[in-house]
């Protein structure tokens, strides 16, 4: 329910009728600070009220998943249907993303048929190309670099259990992967401290860490899991 609520809140915002230019959600930083909080508030209300509406009535959302998924796929399809829309699911075998057709052509074709594109893929550059060349919102359902929807759902869970986000310390222990990168971005938009403990050689991408710090995030990276876990909520 947390994932589908987050997806519903995001999709409702991205596909609203008064949007002239497509609003993409490739990383958490695509949400302005106030909107990031509003998405969590909206998702919490949707979850509490078992929300159903017609915000996406008459709209089609294409899900292109080059990577297998259970929770993300089901949550997105449920979210689209809960908002009155129609989801179309495609694997890499059903699309041209993994073949010879240029991504710009795929983006333009899908933009003519659909109202929103939800993509779970490998290289993050594919998402950026789809957003650049298409004319509909593109949502990142996971790339090798970021997993923003998952982290927004995690933040909702943290807030439900802690009653707040302000001042929480979050420890992430593991490879500096897409989850770590999205948590680091989350520290830009929410008042949390994030400490990542990763093995040497597997730290988060330094440019992502430095950008987040430059935007005011309270982020630390260490190779010591005990250090990261000390005092963590």
N, CA and C of each residue as an Amber inpcrd file, in Angstrom:
protein
   699
   0.8190000  -1.2050000   0.0000000   0.0000000   0.0000000   0.0000000
   0.8550000   1.2580000   0.0000000   2.0070000   1.2360000   0.6750000
   2.8730000   2.4040000   0.6780000   3.3780000   2.7360000  -0.7100000
   3.8500000   1.7040000  -1.4270000   4.3530000   1.9220000  -2.7810000
   3.2570000   2.4290000  -3.7070000   2.1000000   1.7720000  -3.7120000
   1.0370000   2.1860000  -4.6250000   0.5190000   3.5740000  -4.2740000
   0.5270000   3.9400000  -2.9830000   0.1040000   5.2800000  -2.5850000
   1.0780000   6.3270000  -3.0750000   2.3780000   6.0360000  -2.9410000
   3.3890000   6.9650000  -3.4500000   3.2510000   7.1150000  -4.9590000
   3.0680000   6.0050000  -5.6650000   2.9350000   6.0610000  -7.1140000
   1.6830000   6.8350000  -7.5030000   0.5780000   6.5990000  -6.7810000
  -0.6630000   7.3240000  -7.0710000  -0.4650000   8.8190000  -6.8790000
   0.1880000   9.1940000  -5.7770000   0.4070000  10.6120000  -5.5050000
   1.2830000  11.2450000  -6.5770000   2.3310000  10.5340000  -6.9830000
   3.2270000  11.0490000  -8.0210000   2.5270000  11.1420000  -9.3730000
   1.8320000  10.0680000  -9.7610000   1.1820000  10.0470000 -11.0730000
   0.0940000  11.0950000 -11.1590000  -0.6570000  11.2620000 -10.0680000
  -1.6980000  12.2820000 -10.0560000  -1.1270000  13.6640000 -10.2750000
   0.0620000  13.9240000  -9.7200000   0.7160000  15.2200000  -9.8760000
   1.2840000  15.3760000 -11.2830000   1.9610000  14.3450000 -11.7730000
   2.6480000  14.4460000 -13.0600000   1.6810000  14.5470000 -14.2270000
   0.5210000  13.9030000 -14.1070000  -0.4120000  13.8270000 -15.2320000
  -1.6150000  14.7520000 -15.0770000  -1.5040000  15.7280000 -14.1820000
  -2.6490000  16.6230000 -14.0050000  -2.8990000  17.4140000 -15.2820000
  -4.1360000  17.8100000 -15.4820000  -4.5540000  18.3650000 -16.7640000
  -3.9990000  19.7600000 -17.0230000  -3.5830000  20.4960000 -15.9730000
  -3.1230000  21.8570000 -16.1820000  -1.6310000  21.9250000 -16.4730000
  -0.9930000  20.7690000 -16.6360000   0.4360000  20.7410000 -16.9170000
   0.6680000  20.9600000 -18.4120000   1.4270000  22.0120000 -18.7480000
   1.7280000  22.3090000 -20.1430000   2.9510000  21.5230000 -20.5970000
   4.0490000  21.6550000 -19.8610000   5.2630000  20.9090000 -20.1530000
   5.2840000  19.6440000 -19.3040000   5.7780000  18.5300000 -19.8570000
   5.8070000  17.2930000 -19.0560000   6.7230000  17.4300000 -17.8480000
   6.2570000  16.9730000 -16.7110000   7.0520000  16.9500000 -15.5000000
   7.5490000  15.5250000 -15.2860000   8.8430000  15.3540000 -15.2670000
   9.4230000  14.0300000 -15.1220000   9.7890000  13.7610000 -13.6660000
   9.9050000  12.4750000 -13.3440000  10.3690000  12.0770000 -12.0130000
  11.4700000  11.0360000 -12.2060000  12.6710000  11.5320000 -12.4640000
  13.8160000  10.6530000 -12.6790000  14.6410000  10.4970000 -11.4150000
  14.6720000  11.5440000 -10.5920000  15.3190000  11.4900000  -9.2770000
  14.4780000  12.2880000  -8.3040000  14.7300000  12.1230000  -7.0260000
  13.9900000  12.8670000  -6.0050000  14.2080000  14.3660000  -6.1670000
  15.3480000  14.7600000  -6.7140000  15.6290000  16.1820000  -6.9030000
  14.7340000  16.8240000  -7.9530000  13.9970000  16.0290000  -8.7290000
  13.0280000  16.5850000  -9.6730000  11.8270000  17.1860000  -8.9530000
  11.6430000  16.8320000  -7.6820000  10.5690000  17.4110000  -6.8790000
  11.0930000  18.6320000  -6.1330000  10.5140000  19.8060000  -6.3400000
  10.8720000  20.9470000  -5.4930000  10.6000000  20.6110000  -4.0250000
  11.2890000  21.2710000  -3.0900000  11.1490000  20.9090000  -1.6600000
   9.7070000  20.8320000  -1.1730000   8.8950000  21.8350000  -1.4760000
   7.5110000  21.8350000  -0.9890000   6.7240000  20.6840000  -1.6050000
   6.9430000  20.4060000  -2.8930000   6.2030000  19.3300000  -3.5500000
   6.6250000  17.9660000  -3.0210000   7.8910000  17.8040000  -2.6440000
   8.3420000  16.5280000  -2.0900000   7.5580000  16.1930000  -0.8190000
   7.3840000  17.1880000   0.0340000   6.6070000  16.9830000   1.2640000
   5.1450000  16.7440000   0.9310000   4.6190000  17.4750000  -0.0460000
   3.2210000  17.3120000  -0.4340000   2.9360000  15.9100000  -0.9580000
   3.9040000  15.3270000  -1.6850000   3.7140000  13.9620000  -2.1960000
   3.5620000  12.9820000  -1.0340000   4.4010000  13.1260000  -0.0040000
   4.2800000  12.2460000   1.1680000   2.9340000  12.4590000   1.8640000
   2.5420000  13.7250000   2.0290000   1.2620000  14.0160000   2.6870000
   0.1030000  13.4210000   1.8910000   0.1580000  13.5890000   0.5800000
  -0.9120000  13.0840000  -0.2790000  -0.9550000  11.5550000  -0.2480000
   0.2220000  10.9360000  -0.2880000   0.2850000   9.4750000  -0.2520000
  -0.2700000   8.9330000   1.0630000   0.0510000   9.6000000   2.1660000
  -0.4620000   9.1660000   3.4770000  -1.9800000   9.2460000   3.5100000
  -2.5330000  10.3300000   2.9700000  -3.9870000  10.4850000   2.9420000
  -4.6310000   9.4450000   2.0370000  -4.0120000   9.1760000   0.8870000
  -4.5390000   8.1630000  -0.0230000  -4.5350000   6.7860000   0.6290000
  -3.4470000   6.4720000   1.2920000  -3.3260000   5.1700000   1.9450000
  -4.3660000   5.0190000   3.0520000  -4.5510000   6.0640000   3.8420000
  -5.5050000   6.0020000   4.9600000  -6.9440000   5.8710000   4.4690000
  -7.2350000   6.4650000   3.3210000  -8.6090000   6.4660000   2.8280000
  -8.8930000   5.4460000   1.7540000  -7.9250000   4.5260000   1.4920000
  -8.1080000   3.5370000   0.4250000  -8.5760000   4.2300000  -0.8500000
  -7.7850000   5.1800000  -1.2980000  -8.1530000   6.1850000  -2.2960000
  -8.4980000   5.6030000  -3.6680000  -9.5530000   6.1470000  -4.2570000
  -9.9190000   5.8690000  -5.6460000 -10.3740000   7.1820000  -6.2740000
 -10.0350000   7.3920000  -7.5530000 -10.4600000   8.6190000  -8.2090000
 -10.3900000   8.4200000  -9.7240000 -10.6500000   9.5070000 -10.4500000
 -10.6540000   9.4510000 -11.9130000  -9.6480000  10.4400000 -12.4910000
  -8.5790000  10.7230000 -11.7480000  -7.5770000  11.6910000 -12.1950000
  -6.9460000  11.2870000 -13.5250000  -6.8320000   9.9850000 -13.7520000
  -6.2190000   9.4910000 -14.9920000  -7.2550000   8.9020000 -15.9480000
  -8.5130000   9.2490000 -15.7580000  -9.5530000   8.7130000 -16.6380000
  -9.2660000   9.1080000 -18.0890000  -9.3020000   8.1260000 -18.9750000
  -9.0280000   8.3670000 -20.3770000  -7.5540000   8.4320000 -20.7160000
  -6.6930000   8.2000000 -19.7220000  -5.2470000   8.2720000 -19.9410000
  -4.6280000   6.8740000 -19.9030000  -3.5750000   6.7010000 -20.6840000
  -2.8720000   5.4290000 -20.7660000  -1.4450000   5.6100000 -20.2730000
  -1.0280000   4.7320000 -19.3870000   0.3350000   4.7460000 -18.8680000
   1.0510000   3.4780000 -19.3340000   2.1420000   3.6540000 -20.0620000
   2.9140000   2.5170000 -20.5620000   4.0410000   2.2120000 -19.5960000
   4.1020000   0.9680000 -19.1360000   5.1580000   0.5010000 -18.2480000
   6.1290000  -0.3440000 -19.0550000   7.3550000   0.1260000 -19.2080000
   8.3880000  -0.6330000 -19.9130000   9.3950000  -1.1060000 -18.8800000
   9.4200000  -2.4080000 -18.6280000  10.2930000  -2.9710000 -17.5930000
  11.3430000  -3.8700000 -18.2480000  12.5640000  -3.3660000 -18.3250000
  13.6690000  -4.1790000 -18.8370000  14.2410000  -5.0810000 -17.7500000
  13.8690000  -4.7990000 -16.4930000  14.2630000  -5.6500000 -15.3650000
  13.0080000  -6.2370000 -14.7320000  13.1090000  -7.4840000 -14.2700000
  11.9590000  -8.1400000 -13.6440000  11.5970000  -7.4420000 -12.3390000
  10.3370000  -7.5220000 -11.9680000   9.8670000  -6.8790000 -10.7460000
   8.5700000  -7.5220000 -10.2970000   8.3610000  -7.5520000  -8.9950000
   7.0710000  -7.9730000  -8.4390000   6.3510000  -6.7730000  -7.8450000
   6.9220000  -6.1970000  -6.7670000   6.2570000  -5.1250000  -6.0340000
   6.0930000  -3.8550000  -6.8770000   7.1640000  -3.4770000  -7.5790000
   7.0950000  -2.2250000  -8.3450000   6.0780000  -2.3260000  -9.4710000
   6.0960000  -3.4410000 -10.1930000   5.1480000  -3.5790000 -11.2950000
   3.7060000  -3.5750000 -10.7880000   3.4230000  -4.4230000  -9.7940000
   2.0520000  -4.5240000  -9.2950000   1.6030000  -3.1970000  -8.6950000
   2.4970000  -2.5440000  -7.9380000   2.1350000  -1.2770000  -7.3060000
   1.8060000  -0.2130000  -8.3340000   2.5930000  -0.1350000  -9.3970000
   2.3240000   0.8670000 -10.4210000   1.0240000   0.5630000 -11.1680000
   0.8140000  -0.6930000 -11.5300000  -0.4220000  -1.0310000 -12.2440000
  -1.6400000  -0.7520000 -11.3700000  -1.5500000  -1.1130000 -10.0930000
  -2.6570000  -0.8440000  -9.1690000  -2.8830000   0.6630000  -9.0400000
  -1.7830000   1.4260000  -8.9310000  -1.9020000   2.8780000  -8.7890000
  -2.6070000   3.4930000  -9.9920000  -2.2170000   3.0730000 -11.1950000
  -2.8380000   3.6180000 -12.4050000  -4.3280000   3.3020000 -12.4170000
  -4.6740000   2.0770000 -12.0730000  -6.0960000   1.6830000 -12.0860000
  -6.8800000   2.3960000 -10.9840000  -6.2650000   2.5970000  -9.8220000
  -6.9410000   3.3070000  -8.7370000  -7.2450000   4.7540000  -9.1270000
  -6.4810000   5.2980000 -10.0660000  -6.7220000   6.6620000 -10.5290000
  -7.5520000   6.7000000 -11.8110000  -8.0660000   5.5390000 -12.2160000
  -8.9670000   5.4960000 -13.3580000  -8.2840000   5.3750000 -14.7000000
  -6.9520000   5.1690000 -14.7030000  -6.2120000   5.0680000 -15.9530000
  -6.0690000   3.6410000 -16.4370000  -5.3870000   3.4930000 -17.5800000
  -5.2010000   2.1850000 -18.1970000  -3.7090000   1.9000000 -18.3280000
  -3.1800000   0.8730000 -17.6050000  -1.7640000   0.5400000 -17.7340000
  -1.5190000  -0.4790000 -18.8490000  -0.4460000  -0.2840000 -19.5950000
   0.0070000  -1.2560000 -20.5900000   1.4160000  -1.6750000 -20.1950000
   1.6130000  -2.9620000 -19.9480000   2.9060000  -3.4650000 -19.4900000
   3.6870000  -4.0650000 -20.6460000   4.9770000  -3.7010000 -20.7470000
   5.8440000  -4.2150000 -21.7960000   7.1850000  -4.6100000 -21.1840000
   7.7270000  -5.7330000 -21.6380000   9.0760000  -6.1250000 -21.2520000
  10.0450000  -5.6440000 -22.3300000  11.3430000  -5.8940000 -22.1080000
  12.3230000  -5.4970000 -23.1190000  12.1150000  -6.2560000 -24.4260000
  11.4790000  -7.4150000 -24.3570000  11.1960000  -8.1760000 -25.5790000
  10.0240000  -7.5980000 -26.3690000   9.2400000  -6.7460000 -25.7040000
   8.0660000  -6.1660000 -26.3550000   8.3190000  -4.7700000 -26.8950000
   9.4790000  -4.1940000 -26.5980000   9.7720000  -2.8290000 -27.0240000
  11.0800000  -2.7860000 -27.8010000  11.3900000  -1.5950000 -28.3160000
  12.6140000  -1.4140000 -29.0880000  13.7510000  -0.8270000 -28.2410000
  13.5370000  -0.6550000 -26.9310000  14.5630000  -0.0190000 -26.1080000
  15.8730000  -0.7910000 -26.1200000  15.7830000  -2.1150000 -26.1460000
  16.9890000  -2.9220000 -26.1140000  17.4670000  -3.3580000 -27.4870000
  16.9150000  -2.7390000 -28.5370000  17.2620000  -3.1690000 -29.8970000
  17.9140000  -2.0200000 -30.6670000  17.7770000  -2.0370000 -31.9740000
  18.5170000  -1.0910000 -32.8050000  17.8260000   0.2540000 -32.9740000
  16.5570000   0.3550000 -32.6510000  15.8480000   1.6180000 -32.8470000
  16.3790000   2.6710000 -31.8950000  16.6980000   3.8700000 -32.3800000
  17.1740000   4.9350000 -31.4860000  16.1470000   5.2520000 -30.4020000
  16.6360000   5.5480000 -29.2070000  15.7380000   5.8400000 -28.0900000
  14.8530000   7.0440000 -28.4140000  15.3980000   8.0130000 -29.1430000
  14.5970000   9.2000000 -29.4620000  13.3560000   8.8240000 -30.2770000
  13.4890000   7.8090000 -31.1460000  12.3310000   7.3880000 -31.9340000
  11.3010000   6.6820000 -31.0640000  11.7850000   5.8340000 -30.1490000
  10.8730000   5.1680000 -29.2200000  10.1280000   6.1930000 -28.3810000
  10.8430000   7.2180000 -27.9010000  10.2210000   8.2630000 -27.0810000
   9.1310000   8.9940000 -27.8540000   9.3980000   9.3120000 -29.1000000
   8.4290000  10.0520000 -29.9000000   7.2060000   9.2100000 -30.2310000
   7.4300000   7.9260000 -30.5400000   6.3080000   7.0350000 -30.8620000
   5.4060000   6.8360000 -29.6470000   6.0100000   6.5170000 -28.5010000
   5.2110000   6.2800000 -27.2960000   4.4900000   7.5470000 -26.8550000
   5.0890000   8.7060000 -27.1030000   4.4430000   9.9670000 -26.7360000
   3.1520000  10.1820000 -27.5210000   3.0690000   9.6170000 -28.7190000
   1.8620000   9.7720000 -29.5270000   0.7370000   8.8540000 -29.0560000
   1.1150000   7.7360000 -28.4550000   0.1060000   6.7640000 -28.0340000
  -0.3280000   6.9370000 -26.5770000   0.6110000   7.3070000 -25.7210000
   0.3760000   7.2400000 -24.2780000   0.4280000   8.6210000 -23.6330000
   0.0630000   8.6550000 -22.3470000   0.0630000   9.8980000 -21.5770000
   1.1580000   9.9290000 -20.5210000   1.7760000   8.7810000 -20.2490000
   2.8280000   8.7030000 -19.2430000   3.6630000   7.4630000 -19.5160000
   4.9550000   7.5690000 -19.2620000   5.8730000   6.4560000 -19.4890000
   6.5710000   6.1160000 -18.1790000   6.4640000   4.8690000 -17.7530000
   7.0510000   4.3940000 -16.5010000   8.0770000   3.3330000 -16.8680000
   9.3450000   3.5680000 -16.5230000  10.4200000   2.7340000 -17.0560000
  11.2970000   2.1870000 -15.9390000  11.5500000   0.8900000 -16.0160000
  12.4970000   0.2090000 -15.1290000  13.6050000  -0.3380000 -16.0280000
  14.8060000   0.2270000 -15.8950000  15.8280000  -0.0580000 -16.8900000
  17.2080000  -0.1770000 -16.2530000  18.2270000  -0.2090000 -17.0790000
  19.6140000  -0.3230000 -16.6150000  20.2520000   1.0660000 -16.5540000
  20.8040000   1.5410000 -17.6450000  21.4800000   2.8240000 -17.6400000
  20.5250000   3.9910000 -17.4480000  20.8840000   4.9060000 -16.5410000
  20.0250000   6.0600000 -16.2720000  19.9320000   6.9750000 -17.4860000
  20.9110000   6.9080000 -18.3630000  20.9040000   7.7490000 -19.5530000
  19.7110000   7.4460000 -20.4640000  19.2060000   6.1970000 -20.4200000
  18.0240000   5.8660000 -21.2190000  16.8200000   6.6960000 -20.7710000
  16.6570000   6.8250000 -19.4560000  15.5500000   7.6180000 -18.9280000
  15.6900000   9.0720000 -19.3360000  16.9090000   9.5910000 -19.2530000
  17.1380000  10.9870000 -19.6200000  16.8570000  11.2150000 -21.0990000
  17.2240000  10.2520000 -21.9520000  16.9590000  10.3750000 -23.3830000
  15.4590000  10.3070000 -23.6710000  14.7510000   9.4170000 -22.9800000
  13.3040000   9.3160000 -23.1690000  12.6180000  10.6180000 -22.7550000
  13.0780000  11.2030000 -21.6660000  12.5020000  12.4690000 -21.2010000
  12.8410000  13.6050000 -22.1610000  14.0460000  13.5850000 -22.6850000
  14.5100000  14.6660000 -23.5690000  13.7690000  14.6630000 -24.9030000
  13.5200000  13.4820000 -25.4510000  12.9780000  13.4030000 -26.8000000
  11.4720000  13.1650000 -26.8410000  10.8770000  12.7720000 -25.7290000
   9.4390000  12.5610000 -25.7000000   8.6970000  13.8050000 -25.2630000
   7.3710000  13.7120000 -25.2420000   6.5370000  14.8490000 -24.8510000
   5.5590000  14.4900000 -23.7440000   5.8230000  13.3720000 -23.0380000
   4.9760000  12.9430000 -21.9240000   5.8490000  12.7260000 -20.6950000
   5.2560000  12.7360000 -19.4930000   6.0460000  12.5130000 -18.2780000
   6.7070000  11.1400000 -18.2850000   7.9580000  11.0990000 -17.8090000
   8.7010000   9.8490000 -17.6550000   8.9710000   9.6490000 -16.1740000
   8.6300000   8.4610000 -15.6690000   8.8200000   8.1290000 -14.2630000
   9.8670000   7.0310000 -14.1590000  10.8220000   7.2340000 -13.2780000
  11.8770000   6.2510000 -13.0390000  11.3820000   5.1880000 -12.0650000
  11.1360000   3.9840000 -12.5840000  10.7290000   2.8640000 -11.7380000
  11.9300000   2.0410000 -11.2910000  13.1220000   2.4830000 -11.6010000
  14.4300000   1.9610000 -11.1860000  15.3850000   2.0690000 -12.3570000
  16.5690000   2.6030000 -12.0500000  17.6890000   2.5340000 -12.9810000
  18.8970000   2.0760000 -12.1790000  20.0020000   1.8550000 -12.8540000
  21.2030000   1.4290000 -12.1290000  21.7130000   2.5090000 -11.1790000
  21.3220000   3.7610000 -11.4090000  21.8500000   4.8720000 -10.6100000
  20.8930000   5.3530000  -9.5340000  19.5820000   5.3100000  -9.8060000
  18.6070000   5.8550000  -8.8450000  17.3700000   4.9490000  -8.7460000
  16.7240000   5.0270000  -7.5720000  15.4430000   4.3380000  -7.3560000
  14.5540000   5.2550000  -6.5120000  14.1080000   6.3790000  -7.0840000
  13.4450000   7.4020000  -6.2760000  12.0930000   7.0060000  -5.7010000
  11.2940000   6.2560000  -6.4530000   9.9690000   5.8840000  -5.9420000
  10.0820000   4.9850000  -4.7140000  11.0350000   4.0620000  -4.7340000
  11.2380000   3.1810000  -3.5830000  11.5950000   4.0000000  -2.3440000
  12.4720000   4.9870000  -2.5080000  12.9030000   5.7670000  -1.3580000
  11.7830000   6.6670000  -0.8560000  10.9640000   7.2090000  -1.7420000
   9.8150000   7.9900000  -1.2800000   8.8710000   7.1220000  -0.4540000
   8.6860000   5.8690000  -0.8840000   7.8560000   4.9410000  -0.1020000
   8.5160000   4.6300000   1.2380000   9.8450000   4.4870000   1.2430000
  10.5590000   4.2380000   2.5040000  10.4190000   5.4220000   3.4550000
  10.4930000   6.6390000   2.9150000  10.3340000   7.8340000   3.7450000
   8.9400000   7.8880000   4.3560000   7.9420000   7.4900000   3.5720000
   6.5730000   7.4420000   4.0990000   6.4950000   6.4720000   5.2660000
   7.1230000   5.2990000   5.1200000   7.1370000   4.3090000   6.1970000
   7.8710000   4.8410000   7.4280000   9.0170000   5.4830000   7.2170000
   9.7700000   6.0440000   8.3440000   8.9270000   7.0690000   9.0920000
   8.2370000   7.9110000   8.3550000   7.4240000   8.9430000   8.9960000
   6.2440000   8.3330000   9.7400000   5.6670000   7.2690000   9.1810000
   4.5540000   6.5890000   9.8650000   4.9960000   5.9950000  11.1900000
   6.1740000   5.3940000  11.2060000   6.6350000   4.7040000  12.4070000
   7.2800000   5.6430000  13.4260000   7.9000000   6.7230000  12.9400000
   8.5980000   7.6340000  13.8480000   7.7760000   8.8690000  14.1900000
   6.7420000   9.1170000  13.4130000   5.9350000  10.3040000  13.6530000
   6.5480000  11.5730000  13.1020000   7.7220000  11.4610000  12.4940000
   8.4110000  12.6330000  11.9660000   9.5450000  12.1690000  11.0530000
  10.1020000  13.1020000  10.3160000  11.3610000  12.8790000   9.6080000
  12.4500000  13.8040000  10.1330000  12.0410000  14.9340000  10.6290000
  12.9820000  15.9530000  11.0950000  13.9190000  15.3850000  12.1620000
  15.2170000  15.4090000  11.8690000  16.2100000  14.9850000  12.8530000
  16.5210000  13.5060000  12.8720000  15.8600000  12.7090000  12.0230000
  16.1510000  11.2770000  12.0170000  17.5260000  11.0100000  11.3990000
  18.2280000  10.0360000  11.9530000  19.4700000   9.5660000  11.3450000
  19.2120000   8.2200000  10.6960000  19.5270000   8.1270000   9.4060000
  19.3150000   6.9050000   8.6510000  20.6630000   6.3240000   8.2550000
  20.8910000   5.0800000   8.6070000  22.1270000   4.3940000   8.2380000
  21.8400000   3.4160000   7.1110000  22.6200000   3.5130000   6.0450000
  22.5320000   2.5580000   4.9380000  23.8510000   1.7990000   4.8900000
  23.7920000   0.4730000   4.9910000  24.9950000  -0.3580000   5.0100000
  24.9370000  -1.2940000   3.8050000  25.8830000  -1.1190000   2.8950000
  25.9000000  -1.9400000   1.6890000  26.5920000  -1.2080000   0.5560000
  26.4850000  -1.7590000  -0.6460000  27.0930000  -1.1150000  -1.8060000
  26.4880000   0.2720000  -2.0340000  27.2990000   1.1960000  -2.5280000
  26.7990000   2.5260000  -2.8670000  26.0230000   2.4830000  -4.1700000
  24.8260000   1.9330000  -4.1220000  24.0480000   1.6390000  -5.3270000
  22.9380000   2.6570000  -5.5500000  21.9450000   2.2620000  -6.3480000
  20.8470000   3.1740000  -6.6600000  20.0340000   3.5610000  -5.4260000
  19.8920000   2.6420000  -4.4800000  19.1870000   2.9610000  -3.2430000
  19.9670000   4.0010000  -2.4440000  21.2660000   3.7880000  -2.3070000
  22.1070000   4.7410000  -1.5730000  22.0530000   6.1230000  -2.2150000
  22.1210000   6.1720000  -3.5390000  22.1010000   7.4630000  -4.2320000
  20.7700000   8.1850000  -4.0070000  19.6640000   7.4640000  -4.0350000
  18.3740000   8.1140000  -3.8270000  18.1850000   8.5300000  -2.3760000
  18.7350000   7.7840000  -1.4390000  18.7050000   8.2130000  -0.0410000
  19.5070000   9.4960000   0.1440000  20.6450000   9.5760000  -0.5200000
  21.4610000  10.7900000  -0.4540000  20.6830000  11.9780000  -1.0010000
  19.9900000  11.7760000  -2.1240000  19.1520000  12.8480000  -2.6640000
  18.0100000  13.2060000  -1.7240000  17.4740000  12.2020000  -1.0410000
  16.3780000  12.4570000  -0.1080000  16.8090000  13.4100000   1.0030000
  18.0820000  13.3400000   1.3820000  18.5840000  14.2280000   2.4330000
  18.6330000  15.6790000   1.9770000  18.5410000  15.9060000   0.6650000
  18.4500000  17.2760000   0.1500000  17.0420000  17.8260000   0.3660000
  16.0600000  16.9840000   0.1820000  14.6690000  17.4290000   0.2210000
  13.9970000  17.2700000   1.5850000  14.5700000  16.4270000   2.4540000
  13.9580000  16.1860000   3.7600000  15.0090000  16.3550000   4.8610000
  14.5960000  16.7620000   6.0600000  15.5420000  17.0740000   7.1350000
  16.0570000  15.8300000   7.8590000  16.6840000  14.9290000   7.1240000
  17.2350000  13.7110000   7.7150000  18.7500000  13.6910000   7.5250000
  19.4290000  12.9460000   8.3810000  20.8640000  12.7240000   8.2150000
  21.0520000  11.3320000   7.6520000  21.8190000  11.2090000   6.5800000
  22.0600000   9.9240000   5.9380000  23.5410000   9.5930000   6.0270000
  23.8330000   8.4060000   6.5670000  25.2110000   7.9250000   6.6400000
  25.2840000   6.6070000   5.8780000  26.1240000   6.5670000   4.8660000
  26.2840000   5.3740000   4.0300000  27.5910000   4.6890000   4.4020000
  27.5010000   3.4180000   4.7690000  28.6900000   2.6040000   5.0190000
  28.8200000   1.6000000   3.8850000  29.8590000   1.7700000   3.0840000
  30.0700000   0.8920000   1.9240000  31.4950000   0.3600000   1.9500000
  31.7220000  -0.8390000   1.4380000  33.0870000  -1.3710000   1.3510000
  33.9550000  -0.4870000   0.4620000  35.2470000  -0.5060000   0.7070000
  36.1700000   0.2630000  -0.1250000  36.0430000  -0.1820000  -1.5850000
  35.9600000   0.7920000  -2.4490000  35.7960000   0.5020000  -3.8620000
  34.3530000   0.4040000  -4.3010000  33.4220000   0.4220000  -3.3400000
  31.9930000   0.3120000  -3.6510000  31.2000000   1.4730000  -3.0640000
  31.8800000   2.5920000  -2.8240000  31.2180000   3.7610000  -2.2760000
  30.2510000   4.3820000  -3.2930000  29.3320000   5.2200000  -2.8140000
  28.4470000   5.9420000  -3.7460000  29.2610000   6.8080000  -4.7000000
  28.6670000   7.1490000  -5.8240000  29.3240000   8.0240000  -6.7950000
  29.6130000   9.3650000  -6.1370000  30.8670000   9.7720000  -6.1590000
  31.2770000  10.9630000  -5.4200000  30.5640000  12.2210000  -5.9040000
  30.2910000  12.3140000  -7.1980000  29.6280000  13.5040000  -7.7360000
  28.2170000  13.6550000  -7.1690000  27.5410000  12.5250000  -6.9340000
  26.1950000  12.5710000  -6.3510000  26.2680000  13.0430000  -4.9040000
  27.2600000  12.5360000  -4.1700000  27.4440000  12.9360000  -2.7680000
  27.7620000  14.4220000  -2.6830000  28.6940000  14.8940000  -3.4950000
  29.1160000  16.2900000  -3.4280000  27.9920000  17.2270000  -3.8610000
  27.2220000  16.8360000  -4.8580000  26.0960000  17.6720000  -5.2780000
  25.0840000  17.8080000  -4.1420000  24.7880000  16.6930000  -3.4800000
  23.8340000  16.7240000  -2.3770000  24.3360000  17.6200000  -1.2490000
  25.5900000  17.4860000  -0.9060000  26.1570000  18.3370000   0.1440000
  26.1080000  19.8050000  -0.2490000  26.3820000  20.0720000  -1.5340000
  26.3310000  21.4470000  -2.0060000  24.9360000  22.0480000  -1.9370000
  23.9200000  21.1870000  -1.9580000  22.5330000  21.6250000  -1.8500000
  22.0320000  21.6030000  -0.4100000  22.9440000  21.3290000   0.5240000
  22.5950000  21.4180000   1.9400000  22.2910000  20.1160000   2.6310000
  22.5120000  18.9860000   1.9780000  22.1950000  17.6930000   2.5950000
  23.2080000  17.3390000   3.6760000  22.7140000  16.6950000   4.7250000
  23.5630000  16.1840000   5.8040000  23.8760000  14.7280000   5.4800000
  24.9830000  14.5150000   4.7710000  25.3350000  13.1880000   4.2550000
  26.7760000  12.8700000   4.6330000  27.0020000  11.6250000   5.0610000
  28.3580000  11.1580000   5.3470000  28.5530000   9.7960000   4.7110000
  29.7870000   9.5070000   4.3170000  30.1400000   8.2150000   3.7320000
  31.3260000   7.6550000   4.4990000  31.2080000   6.3860000   4.8760000
  32.2660000   5.7290000   5.6360000  32.4120000   4.2920000   5.1530000
  33.5310000   3.6630000   5.5330000  33.6920000   2.2330000   5.2630000
  33.4010000   1.3830000   6.4890000  33.0170000   2.0330000   7.5860000
  32.8070000   1.3660000   8.8700000  31.3140000   1.2480000   9.1730000
  30.7390000   0.0560000   9.0920000  29.2970000  -0.0740000   9.3630000
  28.9250000   0.2660000  10.7910000  29.8070000   0.0190000  11.7480000
  29.5100000   0.3480000  13.1390000  29.3850000   1.8600000  13.3150000
  30.2250000   2.5950000  12.6170000  30.1670000   4.0480000  12.6820000
  28.8490000   4.5670000  12.1220000  28.4250000   3.9790000  11.0130000
  27.1650000   4.4030000  10.4050000  25.9730000   4.0800000  11.3060000
  26.0170000   2.9280000  11.9350000  24.8620000   2.4680000  12.7320000
  24.7680000   3.1640000  14.0850000  25.8660000   3.7240000  14.5630000
  25.8790000   4.3380000  15.8960000  24.8630000   5.4930000  15.9610000
  23.8750000   5.3550000  16.8430000  22.9000000   6.3940000  17.0470000
  21.8560000   6.5070000  15.9540000  21.8250000   5.5660000  15.0520000
  20.8490000   5.6390000  13.9600000  19.4420000   5.3050000  14.4500000
  18.4670000   5.9790000  13.8680000  17.0690000   5.6820000  14.1870000
  16.5660000   4.4700000  13.4240000
